[in-house]
Amino acid sequence: MKPAKLSSKTREADLPPGTHVVSNAKAAAFLSDPEHNGYFSPFLEREVTLSEVALELQVPLNKLHYWVTKMLELGIVHVTRIQKRAGRAVRYYSAVAPAFFVPFSAIPAETFEAQLTLEDVSRQRRLSSAHARARGELPPHCGTLMARMDGANSGIRIESFPKRRSNDLTFNVWLERTFRSEDARALLAELRALEEHYSSLPEPKPGQGQQFCLRLALAPV
């Protein structure tokens, strides 16, 4: 698999030295799959035998051999040397580069969607569980209000009540509406600034903080 040429924008990203830019769709799909990453990562920046990796990952050797054969066919792993000995020779393997860059444009849409869905489902389940637990601990006057909406095309509105609860540390909003391009860009900049500010705060001392999970997302639909 020949390295793809970097665009000017990719060069500006200052990739690590020796990074292999993946252009093959099958290789991109493989490297973008969370399950496959687990089999590939042990070969990055080191030379190992299949027995060593099988022991490290706690998987059967025949199962690992299957995935290594796939990676050899995709050109992302290669045999570095063969050590002769009595009986079967020992083969050593390594990734073909110290780092790999997979452009989003090289990942098949269905693979990319499956990858994002898998990641989201796991984290969303954890977040939903935390929301349910936190709301279950709120006082009796907090709950869900169901009422008929005003207007000719009246329907049912469902909302948390009261809207502002001083002792509730949960926040869950879905907003779907039309934005002008400049407003969407401004919102994105504010979200990024917000994430950068709070993710860079110093960690509290043990026993002085509580673990939280925050999910922010924005995309044109």
PDB file of C-alpha atoms in Angstrom:
ATOM      1  CA  MET A   1       0.000   0.000   0.000  1.00  0.00           C
ATOM      2  CA  LYS A   2       1.648   3.214  -1.137  1.00  0.00           C
ATOM      3  CA  PRO A   3       1.403   6.283   1.117  1.00  0.00           C
ATOM      4  CA  ALA A   4      -0.984   8.924  -0.166  1.00  0.00           C
ATOM      5  CA  LYS A   5       0.280  12.410  -0.787  1.00  0.00           C
ATOM      6  CA  LEU A   6      -0.531  14.911   1.903  1.00  0.00           C
ATOM      7  CA  SER A   7      -2.588  17.958   1.031  1.00  0.00           C
ATOM      8  CA  SER A   8      -1.429  21.381   2.213  1.00  0.00           C
ATOM      9  CA  LYS A   9      -4.081  21.285   4.952  1.00  0.00           C
ATOM     10  CA  THR A  10      -2.850  17.913   6.196  1.00  0.00           C
ATOM     11  CA  ARG A  11       0.742  19.188   6.320  1.00  0.00           C
ATOM     12  CA  GLU A  12      -0.425  22.044   8.508  1.00  0.00           C
ATOM     13  CA  ALA A  13      -1.708  19.495  11.014  1.00  0.00           C
ATOM     14  CA  ASP A  14       1.962  18.650  11.782  1.00  0.00           C
ATOM     15  CA  LEU A  15       1.620  14.880  11.810  1.00  0.00           C
ATOM     16  CA  PRO A  16       4.258  12.887  13.722  1.00  0.00           C
ATOM     17  CA  PRO A  17       7.388  12.000  11.714  1.00  0.00           C
ATOM     18  CA  GLY A  18       6.992   8.864   9.609  1.00  0.00           C
ATOM     19  CA  THR A  19       3.195   8.919   9.714  1.00  0.00           C
ATOM     20  CA  HIS A  20       1.594   6.702   7.077  1.00  0.00           C
ATOM     21  CA  VAL A  21      -1.360   8.378   5.374  1.00  0.00           C
ATOM     22  CA  VAL A  22      -3.971   5.717   4.604  1.00  0.00           C
ATOM     23  CA  SER A  23      -5.764   6.021   1.264  1.00  0.00           C
ATOM     24  CA  ASN A  24      -6.934   2.420   0.812  1.00  0.00           C
ATOM     25  CA  ALA A  25     -10.637   2.196   1.728  1.00  0.00           C
ATOM     26  CA  LYS A  26     -10.355  -1.325   3.191  1.00  0.00           C
ATOM     27  CA  ALA A  27      -7.357  -0.374   5.339  1.00  0.00           C
ATOM     28  CA  ALA A  28      -9.136   2.800   6.456  1.00  0.00           C
ATOM     29  CA  ALA A  29     -12.218   0.780   7.418  1.00  0.00           C
ATOM     30  CA  PHE A  30     -10.102  -1.714   9.351  1.00  0.00           C
ATOM     31  CA  LEU A  31      -8.176   0.931  11.286  1.00  0.00           C
ATOM     32  CA  SER A  32     -11.380   2.825  12.086  1.00  0.00           C
ATOM     33  CA  ASP A  33     -13.082  -0.177  13.667  1.00  0.00           C
ATOM     34  CA  PRO A  34     -12.733  -0.087  17.496  1.00  0.00           C
ATOM     35  CA  GLU A  35     -12.529  -3.891  17.695  1.00  0.00           C
ATOM     36  CA  HIS A  36      -9.795  -4.110  15.085  1.00  0.00           C
ATOM     37  CA  ASN A  37      -7.749  -1.414  16.819  1.00  0.00           C
ATOM     38  CA  GLY A  38      -7.229  -3.768  19.720  1.00  0.00           C
ATOM     39  CA  TYR A  39      -5.500  -6.302  17.479  1.00  0.00           C
ATOM     40  CA  PHE A  40      -3.465  -3.687  15.610  1.00  0.00           C
ATOM     41  CA  SER A  41      -2.133  -1.493  18.433  1.00  0.00           C
ATOM     42  CA  PRO A  42       0.354  -4.061  19.871  1.00  0.00           C
ATOM     43  CA  PHE A  43       2.345  -3.872  16.624  1.00  0.00           C
ATOM     44  CA  LEU A  44       2.907  -0.098  16.719  1.00  0.00           C
ATOM     45  CA  GLU A  45       6.523   0.999  17.163  1.00  0.00           C
ATOM     46  CA  ARG A  46       7.828  -2.381  18.259  1.00  0.00           C
ATOM     47  CA  GLU A  47       8.790  -5.809  16.987  1.00  0.00           C
ATOM     48  CA  VAL A  48       6.821  -8.714  18.457  1.00  0.00           C
ATOM     49  CA  THR A  49       5.967 -12.348  17.873  1.00  0.00           C
ATOM     50  CA  LEU A  50       2.398 -13.587  17.625  1.00  0.00           C
ATOM     51  CA  SER A  51       2.847 -15.578  20.836  1.00  0.00           C
ATOM     52  CA  GLU A  52       3.821 -12.411  22.710  1.00  0.00           C
ATOM     53  CA  VAL A  53       0.811 -10.498  21.399  1.00  0.00           C
ATOM     54  CA  ALA A  54      -1.585 -13.387  22.059  1.00  0.00           C
ATOM     55  CA  LEU A  55      -0.380 -13.503  25.665  1.00  0.00           C
ATOM     56  CA  GLU A  56      -0.674  -9.736  25.998  1.00  0.00           C
ATOM     57  CA  LEU A  57      -4.217  -9.600  24.586  1.00  0.00           C
ATOM     58  CA  GLN A  58      -5.300 -12.855  26.224  1.00  0.00           C
ATOM     59  CA  VAL A  59      -6.655 -14.255  22.951  1.00  0.00           C
ATOM     60  CA  PRO A  60      -6.133 -17.668  21.305  1.00  0.00           C
ATOM     61  CA  LEU A  61      -3.160 -17.811  18.960  1.00  0.00           C
ATOM     62  CA  ASN A  62      -5.253 -19.065  16.028  1.00  0.00           C
ATOM     63  CA  LYS A  63      -7.644 -16.097  16.412  1.00  0.00           C
ATOM     64  CA  LEU A  64      -4.736 -13.646  16.423  1.00  0.00           C
ATOM     65  CA  HIS A  65      -3.220 -15.364  13.394  1.00  0.00           C
ATOM     66  CA  TYR A  66      -6.471 -14.740  11.494  1.00  0.00           C
ATOM     67  CA  TRP A  67      -6.358 -10.991  12.193  1.00  0.00           C
ATOM     68  CA  VAL A  68      -2.639 -10.684  11.483  1.00  0.00           C
ATOM     69  CA  THR A  69      -3.214 -12.306   8.094  1.00  0.00           C
ATOM     70  CA  LYS A  70      -5.819  -9.602   7.402  1.00  0.00           C
ATOM     71  CA  MET A  71      -3.392  -6.859   8.436  1.00  0.00           C
ATOM     72  CA  LEU A  72      -0.642  -8.313   6.269  1.00  0.00           C
ATOM     73  CA  GLU A  73      -3.010  -8.307   3.276  1.00  0.00           C
ATOM     74  CA  LEU A  74      -3.921  -4.672   3.963  1.00  0.00           C
ATOM     75  CA  GLY A  75      -0.255  -3.707   4.144  1.00  0.00           C
ATOM     76  CA  ILE A  76      -0.395  -2.144   7.615  1.00  0.00           C
ATOM     77  CA  VAL A  77       1.724  -4.860   9.287  1.00  0.00           C
ATOM     78  CA  HIS A  78       4.760  -6.680   7.889  1.00  0.00           C
ATOM     79  CA  VAL A  79       7.221  -9.400   8.863  1.00  0.00           C
ATOM     80  CA  THR A  80      10.415  -7.730  10.064  1.00  0.00           C
ATOM     81  CA  ARG A  81      12.598 -10.826  10.410  1.00  0.00           C
ATOM     82  CA  ILE A  82      12.516 -14.602  10.699  1.00  0.00           C
ATOM     83  CA  GLN A  83      14.528 -16.299  13.414  1.00  0.00           C
ATOM     84  CA  LYS A  84      15.504 -19.836  12.553  1.00  0.00           C
ATOM     85  CA  ARG A  85      15.528 -22.456  15.258  1.00  0.00           C
ATOM     86  CA  ALA A  86      14.927 -26.148  15.727  1.00  0.00           C
ATOM     87  CA  GLY A  87      11.422 -26.805  14.525  1.00  0.00           C
ATOM     88  CA  ARG A  88       9.286 -23.960  13.211  1.00  0.00           C
ATOM     89  CA  ALA A  89      11.040 -20.624  12.643  1.00  0.00           C
ATOM     90  CA  VAL A  90       9.875 -17.630  14.687  1.00  0.00           C
ATOM     91  CA  ARG A  91       8.461 -14.668  12.759  1.00  0.00           C
ATOM     92  CA  TYR A  92       8.621 -11.136  14.119  1.00  0.00           C
ATOM     93  CA  TYR A  93       6.043  -8.534  13.132  1.00  0.00           C
ATOM     94  CA  SER A  94       5.660  -4.774  13.310  1.00  0.00           C
ATOM     95  CA  ALA A  95       3.422  -2.061  11.916  1.00  0.00           C
ATOM     96  CA  VAL A  96       4.765  -0.596   8.672  1.00  0.00           C
ATOM     97  CA  ALA A  97       4.933   2.896  10.219  1.00  0.00           C
ATOM     98  CA  PRO A  98       5.156   4.404  13.719  1.00  0.00           C
ATOM     99  CA  ALA A  99       1.848   6.241  13.247  1.00  0.00           C
ATOM    100  CA  PHE A 100      -1.121   6.153  10.865  1.00  0.00           C
ATOM    101  CA  PHE A 101      -3.361   8.977   9.670  1.00  0.00           C
ATOM    102  CA  VAL A 102      -6.794   7.972   8.381  1.00  0.00           C
ATOM    103  CA  PRO A 103      -8.606  10.861   6.615  1.00  0.00           C
ATOM    104  CA  PHE A 104     -12.330  10.890   7.274  1.00  0.00           C
ATOM    105  CA  SER A 105     -12.818  11.007   3.504  1.00  0.00           C
ATOM    106  CA  ALA A 106     -11.110   7.605   3.165  1.00  0.00           C
ATOM    107  CA  ILE A 107     -13.471   5.831   5.571  1.00  0.00           C
ATOM    108  CA  PRO A 108     -16.554   4.240   3.951  1.00  0.00           C
ATOM    109  CA  ALA A 109     -19.691   6.032   5.160  1.00  0.00           C
ATOM    110  CA  GLU A 110     -21.301   2.879   6.565  1.00  0.00           C
ATOM    111  CA  THR A 111     -18.135   2.002   8.499  1.00  0.00           C
ATOM    112  CA  PHE A 112     -17.798   5.512   9.885  1.00  0.00           C
ATOM    113  CA  GLU A 113     -21.443   5.526  10.961  1.00  0.00           C
ATOM    114  CA  ALA A 114     -21.107   2.141  12.662  1.00  0.00           C
ATOM    115  CA  GLN A 115     -17.977   3.318  14.472  1.00  0.00           C
ATOM    116  CA  LEU A 116     -19.641   6.489  15.759  1.00  0.00           C
ATOM    117  CA  THR A 117     -22.800   4.609  16.729  1.00  0.00           C
ATOM    118  CA  LEU A 118     -20.823   2.018  18.700  1.00  0.00           C
ATOM    119  CA  GLU A 119     -18.942   4.709  20.609  1.00  0.00           C
ATOM    120  CA  ASP A 120     -22.096   6.771  21.208  1.00  0.00           C
ATOM    121  CA  VAL A 121     -24.254   3.881  22.402  1.00  0.00           C
ATOM    122  CA  SER A 122     -21.826   2.903  25.150  1.00  0.00           C
ATOM    123  CA  ARG A 123     -21.352   6.450  26.432  1.00  0.00           C
ATOM    124  CA  GLN A 124     -25.028   7.388  26.007  1.00  0.00           C
ATOM    125  CA  ARG A 125     -26.069   4.380  28.093  1.00  0.00           C
ATOM    126  CA  ARG A 126     -23.753   5.523  30.875  1.00  0.00           C
ATOM    127  CA  LEU A 127     -25.004   9.110  30.617  1.00  0.00           C
ATOM    128  CA  SER A 128     -28.689   8.066  30.597  1.00  0.00           C
ATOM    129  CA  SER A 129     -28.119   5.892  33.645  1.00  0.00           C
ATOM    130  CA  ALA A 130     -26.536   8.825  35.482  1.00  0.00           C
ATOM    131  CA  HIS A 131     -29.448  11.112  34.491  1.00  0.00           C
ATOM    132  CA  ALA A 132     -32.032   8.600  35.709  1.00  0.00           C
ATOM    133  CA  ARG A 133     -30.232   8.098  38.996  1.00  0.00           C
ATOM    134  CA  ALA A 134     -29.804  11.850  39.603  1.00  0.00           C
ATOM    135  CA  ARG A 135     -33.429  12.673  38.770  1.00  0.00           C
ATOM    136  CA  GLY A 136     -34.691   9.842  40.945  1.00  0.00           C
ATOM    137  CA  GLU A 137     -33.014  11.558  43.891  1.00  0.00           C
ATOM    138  CA  LEU A 138     -34.828  14.890  43.317  1.00  0.00           C
ATOM    139  CA  PRO A 139     -37.625  16.012  45.700  1.00  0.00           C
ATOM    140  CA  PRO A 140     -41.313  15.146  44.929  1.00  0.00           C
ATOM    141  CA  HIS A 141     -42.137  18.574  43.467  1.00  0.00           C
ATOM    142  CA  CYS A 142     -39.769  17.891  40.529  1.00  0.00           C
ATOM    143  CA  GLY A 143     -41.065  15.843  37.638  1.00  0.00           C
ATOM    144  CA  THR A 144     -42.356  15.813  34.059  1.00  0.00           C
ATOM    145  CA  LEU A 145     -45.171  18.099  32.920  1.00  0.00           C
ATOM    146  CA  MET A 146     -47.485  16.920  30.121  1.00  0.00           C
ATOM    147  CA  ALA A 147     -49.930  19.461  28.682  1.00  0.00           C
ATOM    148  CA  ARG A 148     -51.636  20.392  25.434  1.00  0.00           C
ATOM    149  CA  MET A 149     -49.809  22.945  23.307  1.00  0.00           C
ATOM    150  CA  ASP A 150     -51.566  26.171  22.316  1.00  0.00           C
ATOM    151  CA  GLY A 151     -52.390  26.974  18.683  1.00  0.00           C
ATOM    152  CA  ALA A 152     -54.395  25.566  15.833  1.00  0.00           C
ATOM    153  CA  ASN A 153     -52.124  22.552  15.377  1.00  0.00           C
ATOM    154  CA  SER A 154     -52.127  21.768  19.055  1.00  0.00           C
ATOM    155  CA  GLY A 155     -50.261  18.734  20.282  1.00  0.00           C
ATOM    156  CA  ILE A 156     -48.773  17.457  23.512  1.00  0.00           C
ATOM    157  CA  ARG A 157     -45.747  19.095  25.051  1.00  0.00           C
ATOM    158  CA  ILE A 158     -43.600  17.179  27.501  1.00  0.00           C
ATOM    159  CA  GLU A 159     -41.039  19.056  29.580  1.00  0.00           C
ATOM    160  CA  SER A 160     -39.239  18.906  32.898  1.00  0.00           C
ATOM    161  CA  PHE A 161     -40.876  20.857  35.693  1.00  0.00           C
ATOM    162  CA  PRO A 162     -39.809  23.144  37.165  1.00  0.00           C
ATOM    163  CA  LYS A 163     -37.401  24.170  34.384  1.00  0.00           C
ATOM    164  CA  ARG A 164     -34.765  25.465  36.790  1.00  0.00           C
ATOM    165  CA  ARG A 165     -33.948  23.260  39.756  1.00  0.00           C
ATOM    166  CA  SER A 166     -31.245  24.583  42.054  1.00  0.00           C
ATOM    167  CA  ASN A 167     -30.257  21.168  43.411  1.00  0.00           C
ATOM    168  CA  ASP A 168     -30.274  19.368  40.046  1.00  0.00           C
ATOM    169  CA  LEU A 169     -26.843  18.997  38.449  1.00  0.00           C
ATOM    170  CA  THR A 170     -28.151  17.424  35.228  1.00  0.00           C
ATOM    171  CA  PHE A 171     -28.589  19.026  31.811  1.00  0.00           C
ATOM    172  CA  ASN A 172     -30.125  17.307  28.819  1.00  0.00           C
ATOM    173  CA  VAL A 173     -31.220  19.293  25.769  1.00  0.00           C
ATOM    174  CA  TRP A 174     -31.986  18.356  22.172  1.00  0.00           C
ATOM    175  CA  LEU A 175     -32.248  21.389  19.921  1.00  0.00           C
ATOM    176  CA  GLU A 176     -33.176  21.098  16.246  1.00  0.00           C
ATOM    177  CA  ARG A 177     -33.677  24.358  14.414  1.00  0.00           C
ATOM    178  CA  THR A 178     -32.419  26.323  11.426  1.00  0.00           C
ATOM    179  CA  PHE A 179     -29.365  28.533  11.855  1.00  0.00           C
ATOM    180  CA  ARG A 180     -27.677  30.963   9.535  1.00  0.00           C
ATOM    181  CA  SER A 181     -24.188  29.772   8.630  1.00  0.00           C
ATOM    182  CA  GLU A 182     -22.515  32.555  10.624  1.00  0.00           C
ATOM    183  CA  ASP A 183     -24.638  31.765  13.696  1.00  0.00           C
ATOM    184  CA  ALA A 184     -23.778  28.058  13.494  1.00  0.00           C
ATOM    185  CA  ARG A 185     -20.076  28.915  13.274  1.00  0.00           C
ATOM    186  CA  ALA A 186     -20.381  31.246  16.263  1.00  0.00           C
ATOM    187  CA  LEU A 187     -22.141  28.529  18.267  1.00  0.00           C
ATOM    188  CA  LEU A 188     -19.445  26.013  17.353  1.00  0.00           C
ATOM    189  CA  ALA A 189     -16.707  28.429  18.440  1.00  0.00           C
ATOM    190  CA  GLU A 190     -18.446  28.971  21.785  1.00  0.00           C
ATOM    191  CA  LEU A 191     -18.852  25.222  22.351  1.00  0.00           C
ATOM    192  CA  ARG A 192     -15.186  24.600  21.574  1.00  0.00           C
ATOM    193  CA  ALA A 193     -14.101  27.432  23.887  1.00  0.00           C
ATOM    194  CA  LEU A 194     -16.346  26.058  26.628  1.00  0.00           C
ATOM    195  CA  GLU A 195     -14.931  22.544  26.266  1.00  0.00           C
ATOM    196  CA  GLU A 196     -11.340  23.835  26.209  1.00  0.00           C
ATOM    197  CA  HIS A 197     -11.864  25.976  29.319  1.00  0.00           C
ATOM    198  CA  TYR A 198     -13.412  23.291  31.509  1.00  0.00           C
ATOM    199  CA  SER A 199     -11.246  20.411  30.292  1.00  0.00           C
ATOM    200  CA  SER A 200      -8.125  22.410  31.213  1.00  0.00           C
ATOM    201  CA  LEU A 201      -9.204  23.118  34.803  1.00  0.00           C
ATOM    202  CA  PRO A 202      -6.914  21.504  37.408  1.00  0.00           C
ATOM    203  CA  GLU A 203      -8.132  18.211  38.845  1.00  0.00           C
ATOM    204  CA  PRO A 204      -9.589  18.553  42.367  1.00  0.00           C
ATOM    205  CA  LYS A 205      -7.916  16.796  45.258  1.00  0.00           C
ATOM    206  CA  PRO A 206      -9.197  13.307  46.184  1.00  0.00           C
ATOM    207  CA  GLY A 207     -12.538  13.529  47.953  1.00  0.00           C
ATOM    208  CA  GLN A 208     -13.156  17.127  46.846  1.00  0.00           C
ATOM    209  CA  GLY A 209     -14.916  16.493  43.546  1.00  0.00           C
ATOM    210  CA  GLN A 210     -17.498  14.368  41.754  1.00  0.00           C
ATOM    211  CA  GLN A 211     -17.229  12.602  38.407  1.00  0.00           C
ATOM    212  CA  PHE A 212     -19.396  14.090  35.618  1.00  0.00           C
ATOM    213  CA  CYS A 213     -20.097  13.115  32.031  1.00  0.00           C
ATOM    214  CA  LEU A 214     -20.739  15.870  29.462  1.00  0.00           C
ATOM    215  CA  ARG A 215     -21.858  15.354  25.888  1.00  0.00           C
ATOM    216  CA  LEU A 216     -21.862  18.259  23.396  1.00  0.00           C
ATOM    217  CA  ALA A 217     -22.577  17.695  19.729  1.00  0.00           C
ATOM    218  CA  LEU A 218     -23.384  19.827  16.709  1.00  0.00           C
ATOM    219  CA  ALA A 219     -23.880  18.746  13.095  1.00  0.00           C
ATOM    220  CA  PRO A 220     -25.905  19.888  10.085  1.00  0.00           C
ATOM    221  CA  VAL A 221     -28.824  17.529   9.340  1.00  0.00           C
TER     222      VAL A 221
END
